[in-house]
Amino acid sequence: MEQFRKQTEYFSQTVDTKAPTTGMSSVRSIAKLAGVSITTVSRALNNDPAVNPKTRERVLAIANRSGYVATVGRRATTNLGFSYTGEATLSHPFDAAVLDGVIHGADEQRFDVLLTNLKRDKRPDESYTQFFLRKGIRGVILRTMQESRSICQAIADEGFPMIVISERFSSPNVSYIDGDSRADSVRAVEYLIALGHRRIAFGFHSIPDRDHTDRFAGYKDALEKSNIPFDESLVYRQRYTLAGGATVLKMVMTMRDRPTAIFFADPLLAVGAVKQAHALQISIPKDISIIGFDDTNLRYGVHPTLTAVCQDAAGLGFEAAQRLTRMLTNREQKTFQISVPTFFEVHESTGAPPAHLVESGDKNQSAPAQLKSAI
Amino acid sequence: MEQFRKQTEYFSQTVDTKAPTTGMSSVRSIAKLAGVSITTVSRALNNDPAVNPKTRERVLAIANRSGYVATVGRRATTNLGFSYTGEATLSHPFDAAVLDGVIHGADEQRFDVLLTNLKRDKRPDESYTQFFLRKGIRGVILRTMQESRSICQAIADEGFPMIVISERFSSPNVSYIDGDSRADSVRAVEYLIALGHRRIAFGFHSIPDRDHTDRFAGYKDALEKSNIPFDESLVYRQRYTLAGGATVLKMVMTMRDRPTAIFFADPLLAVGAVKQAHALQISIPKDISIIGFDDTNLRYGVHPTLTAVCQDAAGLGFEAAQRLTRMLTNREQKTFQISVPTFFEVHESTGAPPAHLVESGDKNQSAPAQLKSAI
DNA sequence: CTGAAAGCGCTTACAG
DNA sequence: CTGAAAGCGCTTACAG
């Protein structure tokens, strides 16, 4: 498929951690390597509480390293897992696009995609490896949030083949692929500043994740670089819905000394704000400029077409699935840490601020000192 | 989840075809029932060409009837399949919403959802039952198009647990759940007629499926009921994209004797048309009325909010998955044939036609005789 | 085209 | 907490 061609990688590092193993892994081969009986291997794989924790750990580590695979009948499974470490957010366009990409990325090596619920099904006493083996999953693609990042780390530590989508990890053993939106967030806000905006609101969703944290940081960076004091009252946290975006717009427009531009870190918020502006007969960009974020092509669905920081969510899913399944097929173990830069597109939702709202004097002048001290 | 509460069924019939079976099904129990050895059962399940086709068929039928389930290790699989009989269209909002519903519907009975590619993986010589067993799938939810409907029939004929989403079948052994949009399509077009519209265009996507065929039929019904001659030149087939909708709008607006309203059978087409209208500074509904179709909540994402025929795609997926997994858990076999009516919502994209484009004379008068004879 | 029997991979009483 | 051995469910030469 055209849309899933390989992306150029700008910030990519690949670490070989193990040579490919040879031969098929079985309870027998694991038993030999672990120096235990096949009985113990079976028990360890099935989480029999009788097994010594140390033994269990050793067996599972060898199982992962040797590429042990559950069988349906006598055949090796070909399931690629797709799991959330926290709440599933599949109704969000980002996730729908990622999954679409994952399915196509799994195509080449003829893997099927199994959607599993870690939260629902993982027994508290079993390891992640045991859980995935039980589901016939050979490798897993993970979606995570800040508060459940440790689960990704734990899965990687067990040595189970995995890759996280849209988070970053400093531990070299955790594979991930993410879109790096911070630089373009800076660029987006600087673009607004260059157009003459000084009071710029920021809207993001209320679930803490790395993407939104990055974009928030980019927003603050840009303000700081232009000596515009950061104003907490211009920051809006909302649920990622159209209603959330509409709320931000309504609040912004009714503020005293209102902002002349809004940068949204979430596609649905941006679309909801545009919609609300139409309803209130507020003209974009004449009355207010809006920059959105777009994981797919929602920016083209509204009028005016949104100036937006964009990433190809389907591409991230495709890349993750293709790399992981190739790794599984070639029986090798690598770690991928890939950051794909976003791109910034200027369309029609941004322009100069309304004349009557611009402070008099030099546009490049920094905000007055009393504003700074107010923070 | 609030959004996945059980829907009221208006047109539902449930047919009991078999009493629940008792005990676990195995090669041994199937062998006994089929009067063959376990060797032959194993061969039949694995599609060994040596097996007599009649024997194979008998064995597979018994396997389905007795609820034979592949095992991972020694455990029964809990995979609910989600498959397309033709091209996958997961990037469409309808499919994304359906899948979201399926996942939540599978939750109650703790099933996982396995996305498989029939086209890619089914070997030409194996039966559907064999294919699904090989994947560890216990029941399958199918998405289909007109030209691959026969695959759904074939799967049902084999006796494999299944349910089709969004098609209808007359054979009593094929389970389905669909949204019935014909009546509301009539209502939508009649609403336009009541507002004074006479030249009403129809836009739908180019992939022949039952939903769109229904809506087209509803469109024609409504015209006929009001004695408005059907005009093929007002029918637009487009790919289900924003660009497709934009094209329809541009073509409609440049027609001689142009339509004053458009009824779209696809959400993306409708959104694309609204967007294009803004770009051309065409006012909705002052210059043209638009009625869309909405599987999710896209109608709220554009301005003006779209008057639309709506269905809850996620609800269809939820219902299908919940019924199928309950059936599998209770080891019973039933057929479901359920039609959930759509609903028609009047919002802001519809109004009276522009005065200068309305034919003089009584609005309720039928079209001139010479137009009728032109068909 | 079919089956009895050996075999494979895994699990599970039983024994220690 | 562990293992030898029996057993389970399925597959696969081998024989006919």
PDB file of C-alpha atoms in Angstrom, chain B residues 84-216:
ATOM      1  CA  TYR B  84     -13.418  -9.195   5.897  1.00  0.00           C
ATOM      2  CA  THR B  85     -14.617 -11.404   3.083  1.00  0.00           C
ATOM      3  CA  GLY B  86     -13.129  -8.899   0.631  1.00  0.00           C
ATOM      4  CA  GLU B  87     -10.907  -5.860   0.953  1.00  0.00           C
ATOM      5  CA  ALA B  88     -10.349  -4.590   4.481  1.00  0.00           C
ATOM      6  CA  THR B  89     -11.748  -1.092   4.978  1.00  0.00           C
ATOM      7  CA  LEU B  90     -10.670  -0.492   8.543  1.00  0.00           C
ATOM      8  CA  SER B  91      -9.672   3.081   7.877  1.00  0.00           C
ATOM      9  CA  HIS B  92     -13.321   3.990   7.339  1.00  0.00           C
ATOM     10  CA  PRO B  93     -15.007   5.436  10.458  1.00  0.00           C
ATOM     11  CA  PHE B  94     -17.771   2.841  10.205  1.00  0.00           C
ATOM     12  CA  ASP B  95     -15.333  -0.032  10.505  1.00  0.00           C
ATOM     13  CA  ALA B  96     -13.278   1.612  13.211  1.00  0.00           C
ATOM     14  CA  ALA B  97     -16.445   2.134  15.227  1.00  0.00           C
ATOM     15  CA  VAL B  98     -17.667  -1.427  14.610  1.00  0.00           C
ATOM     16  CA  LEU B  99     -14.361  -2.856  15.773  1.00  0.00           C
ATOM     17  CA  ASP B 100     -14.403  -0.691  18.867  1.00  0.00           C
ATOM     18  CA  GLY B 101     -17.859  -2.083  19.648  1.00  0.00           C
ATOM     19  CA  VAL B 102     -16.753  -5.655  18.937  1.00  0.00           C
ATOM     20  CA  ILE B 103     -13.903  -5.381  21.402  1.00  0.00           C
ATOM     21  CA  HIS B 104     -16.209  -4.150  24.136  1.00  0.00           C
ATOM     22  CA  GLY B 105     -18.852  -6.735  23.247  1.00  0.00           C
ATOM     23  CA  ALA B 106     -16.295  -9.526  23.556  1.00  0.00           C
ATOM     24  CA  ASP B 107     -15.342  -8.252  26.981  1.00  0.00           C
ATOM     25  CA  GLU B 108     -18.112  -9.828  29.009  1.00  0.00           C
ATOM     26  CA  GLN B 109     -17.184 -13.396  28.077  1.00  0.00           C
ATOM     27  CA  ARG B 110     -13.490 -12.478  28.154  1.00  0.00           C
ATOM     28  CA  PHE B 111     -12.839 -13.166  24.518  1.00  0.00           C
ATOM     29  CA  ASP B 112      -9.946 -11.630  22.649  1.00  0.00           C
ATOM     30  CA  VAL B 113     -10.447 -10.273  19.156  1.00  0.00           C
ATOM     31  CA  LEU B 114      -8.273 -11.694  16.390  1.00  0.00           C
ATOM     32  CA  LEU B 115      -8.111  -9.764  13.144  1.00  0.00           C
ATOM     33  CA  THR B 116      -7.527 -12.242  10.350  1.00  0.00           C
ATOM     34  CA  ASN B 117      -7.197 -11.931   6.650  1.00  0.00           C
ATOM     35  CA  LEU B 118      -9.293 -14.582   4.905  1.00  0.00           C
ATOM     36  CA  LYS B 119      -8.068 -13.514   1.503  1.00  0.00           C
ATOM     37  CA  ARG B 120      -4.423 -13.715   2.455  1.00  0.00           C
ATOM     38  CA  ASP B 121      -4.345 -16.820   4.591  1.00  0.00           C
ATOM     39  CA  LYS B 122      -7.097 -19.220   3.699  1.00  0.00           C
ATOM     40  CA  ARG B 123      -5.648 -21.974   1.589  1.00  0.00           C
ATOM     41  CA  PRO B 124      -7.733 -22.655  -1.475  1.00  0.00           C
ATOM     42  CA  ASP B 125      -8.212 -26.301  -0.576  1.00  0.00           C
ATOM     43  CA  GLU B 126      -9.164 -25.864   3.063  1.00  0.00           C
ATOM     44  CA  SER B 127     -12.630 -25.206   4.380  1.00  0.00           C
ATOM     45  CA  TYR B 128     -13.512 -22.087   6.367  1.00  0.00           C
ATOM     46  CA  THR B 129     -13.903 -24.203   9.474  1.00  0.00           C
ATOM     47  CA  GLN B 130     -10.396 -25.549   9.029  1.00  0.00           C
ATOM     48  CA  PHE B 131      -9.069 -22.070   8.516  1.00  0.00           C
ATOM     49  CA  PHE B 132     -10.671 -20.711  11.664  1.00  0.00           C
ATOM     50  CA  LEU B 133      -9.660 -23.716  13.790  1.00  0.00           C
ATOM     51  CA  ARG B 134      -6.107 -23.278  12.574  1.00  0.00           C
ATOM     52  CA  LYS B 135      -6.191 -19.703  13.846  1.00  0.00           C
ATOM     53  CA  GLY B 136      -7.707 -20.719  17.150  1.00  0.00           C
ATOM     54  CA  ILE B 137     -10.896 -18.818  16.335  1.00  0.00           C
ATOM     55  CA  ARG B 138     -14.096 -20.029  17.960  1.00  0.00           C
ATOM     56  CA  GLY B 139     -16.544 -17.743  16.238  1.00  0.00           C
ATOM     57  CA  VAL B 140     -16.237 -15.065  13.608  1.00  0.00           C
ATOM     58  CA  ILE B 141     -17.695 -11.638  12.949  1.00  0.00           C
ATOM     59  CA  LEU B 142     -17.782 -10.912   9.251  1.00  0.00           C
ATOM     60  CA  ARG B 143     -17.728  -7.739   7.207  1.00  0.00           C
ATOM     61  CA  THR B 144     -18.699  -8.274   3.618  1.00  0.00           C
ATOM     62  CA  MET B 145     -19.612  -6.644   0.320  1.00  0.00           C
ATOM     63  CA  GLN B 146     -22.118  -7.624  -2.306  1.00  0.00           C
ATOM     64  CA  GLU B 147     -19.640  -9.568  -4.399  1.00  0.00           C
ATOM     65  CA  SER B 148     -18.327 -11.704  -1.558  1.00  0.00           C
ATOM     66  CA  ARG B 149     -21.617 -12.415   0.229  1.00  0.00           C
ATOM     67  CA  SER B 150     -21.386 -16.038  -0.842  1.00  0.00           C
ATOM     68  CA  ILE B 151     -18.454 -16.498   1.523  1.00  0.00           C
ATOM     69  CA  CYS B 152     -20.706 -15.666   4.482  1.00  0.00           C
ATOM     70  CA  GLN B 153     -23.246 -18.199   3.238  1.00  0.00           C
ATOM     71  CA  ALA B 154     -20.523 -20.832   2.849  1.00  0.00           C
ATOM     72  CA  ILE B 155     -19.223 -20.276   6.385  1.00  0.00           C
ATOM     73  CA  ALA B 156     -22.754 -20.572   7.772  1.00  0.00           C
ATOM     74  CA  ASP B 157     -23.371 -23.706   5.706  1.00  0.00           C
ATOM     75  CA  GLU B 158     -20.308 -25.329   7.256  1.00  0.00           C
ATOM     76  CA  GLY B 159     -21.924 -24.656  10.616  1.00  0.00           C
ATOM     77  CA  PHE B 160     -19.113 -22.497  11.937  1.00  0.00           C
ATOM     78  CA  PRO B 161     -20.324 -19.970  14.532  1.00  0.00           C
ATOM     79  CA  MET B 162     -20.563 -16.607  12.809  1.00  0.00           C
ATOM     80  CA  ILE B 163     -22.449 -13.388  12.456  1.00  0.00           C
ATOM     81  CA  VAL B 164     -22.346 -10.892   9.622  1.00  0.00           C
ATOM     82  CA  ILE B 165     -22.339  -7.175  10.323  1.00  0.00           C
ATOM     83  CA  SER B 166     -24.254  -4.860   8.060  1.00  0.00           C
ATOM     84  CA  GLU B 167     -25.639  -7.191   5.436  1.00  0.00           C
ATOM     85  CA  ARG B 168     -28.898  -9.108   5.270  1.00  0.00           C
ATOM     86  CA  PHE B 169     -29.451 -12.700   4.239  1.00  0.00           C
ATOM     87  CA  SER B 170     -32.606 -14.581   3.465  1.00  0.00           C
ATOM     88  CA  SER B 171     -31.174 -18.024   4.276  1.00  0.00           C
ATOM     89  CA  PRO B 172     -32.252 -18.778   7.834  1.00  0.00           C
ATOM     90  CA  ASN B 173     -28.869 -20.261   8.758  1.00  0.00           C
ATOM     91  CA  VAL B 174     -26.914 -17.035   8.242  1.00  0.00           C
ATOM     92  CA  SER B 175     -26.758 -14.805  11.298  1.00  0.00           C
ATOM     93  CA  TYR B 176     -26.539 -11.090  10.806  1.00  0.00           C
ATOM     94  CA  ILE B 177     -27.067  -7.758  12.458  1.00  0.00           C
ATOM     95  CA  ASP B 178     -27.538  -4.702  10.379  1.00  0.00           C
ATOM     96  CA  GLY B 179     -28.760  -1.180  10.474  1.00  0.00           C
ATOM     97  CA  ASP B 180     -31.876  -0.693   8.426  1.00  0.00           C
ATOM     98  CA  SER B 181     -31.476   2.700   6.811  1.00  0.00           C
ATOM     99  CA  ARG B 182     -33.991   2.446   3.989  1.00  0.00           C
ATOM    100  CA  ALA B 183     -36.997   3.842   5.856  1.00  0.00           C
ATOM    101  CA  ASP B 184     -35.015   6.765   7.204  1.00  0.00           C
ATOM    102  CA  SER B 185     -33.508   7.401   3.788  1.00  0.00           C
ATOM    103  CA  VAL B 186     -37.058   7.783   2.496  1.00  0.00           C
ATOM    104  CA  ARG B 187     -37.847  10.033   5.429  1.00  0.00           C
ATOM    105  CA  ALA B 188     -34.739  12.144   4.845  1.00  0.00           C
ATOM    106  CA  VAL B 189     -35.520  12.747   1.202  1.00  0.00           C
ATOM    107  CA  GLU B 190     -39.181  13.379   1.981  1.00  0.00           C
ATOM    108  CA  TYR B 191     -38.047  15.967   4.493  1.00  0.00           C
ATOM    109  CA  LEU B 192     -36.139  17.727   1.732  1.00  0.00           C
ATOM    110  CA  ILE B 193     -39.178  17.542  -0.523  1.00  0.00           C
ATOM    111  CA  ALA B 194     -41.341  18.976   2.239  1.00  0.00           C
ATOM    112  CA  LEU B 195     -38.920  21.872   2.497  1.00  0.00           C
ATOM    113  CA  GLY B 196     -39.584  22.575  -1.168  1.00  0.00           C
ATOM    114  CA  HIS B 197     -36.695  20.781  -2.858  1.00  0.00           C
ATOM    115  CA  ARG B 198     -37.376  19.072  -6.167  1.00  0.00           C
ATOM    116  CA  ARG B 199     -33.972  18.470  -7.682  1.00  0.00           C
ATOM    117  CA  ILE B 200     -32.165  16.387  -5.104  1.00  0.00           C
ATOM    118  CA  ALA B 201     -28.816  14.782  -5.823  1.00  0.00           C
ATOM    119  CA  PHE B 202     -27.674  11.491  -4.323  1.00  0.00           C
ATOM    120  CA  GLY B 203     -24.075  10.688  -3.457  1.00  0.00           C
ATOM    121  CA  PHE B 204     -22.822   7.274  -2.366  1.00  0.00           C
ATOM    122  CA  HIS B 205     -19.621   5.337  -2.410  1.00  0.00           C
ATOM    123  CA  SER B 206     -18.491   3.212  -5.279  1.00  0.00           C
ATOM    124  CA  ILE B 207     -18.196  -0.093  -3.425  1.00  0.00           C
ATOM    125  CA  PRO B 208     -21.444  -1.959  -3.821  1.00  0.00           C
ATOM    126  CA  ASP B 209     -22.755  -2.901  -0.415  1.00  0.00           C
ATOM    127  CA  ARG B 210     -26.185  -3.434   1.001  1.00  0.00           C
ATOM    128  CA  ASP B 211     -26.276  -0.302   3.120  1.00  0.00           C
ATOM    129  CA  HIS B 212     -25.674   1.970   0.191  1.00  0.00           C
ATOM    130  CA  THR B 213     -27.985   0.029  -2.069  1.00  0.00           C
ATOM    131  CA  ASP B 214     -30.705   0.432   0.570  1.00  0.00           C
ATOM    132  CA  ARG B 215     -30.166   4.149   0.854  1.00  0.00           C
ATOM    133  CA  PHE B 216     -30.226   4.532  -2.890  1.00  0.00           C
TER     134      PHE B 216
END
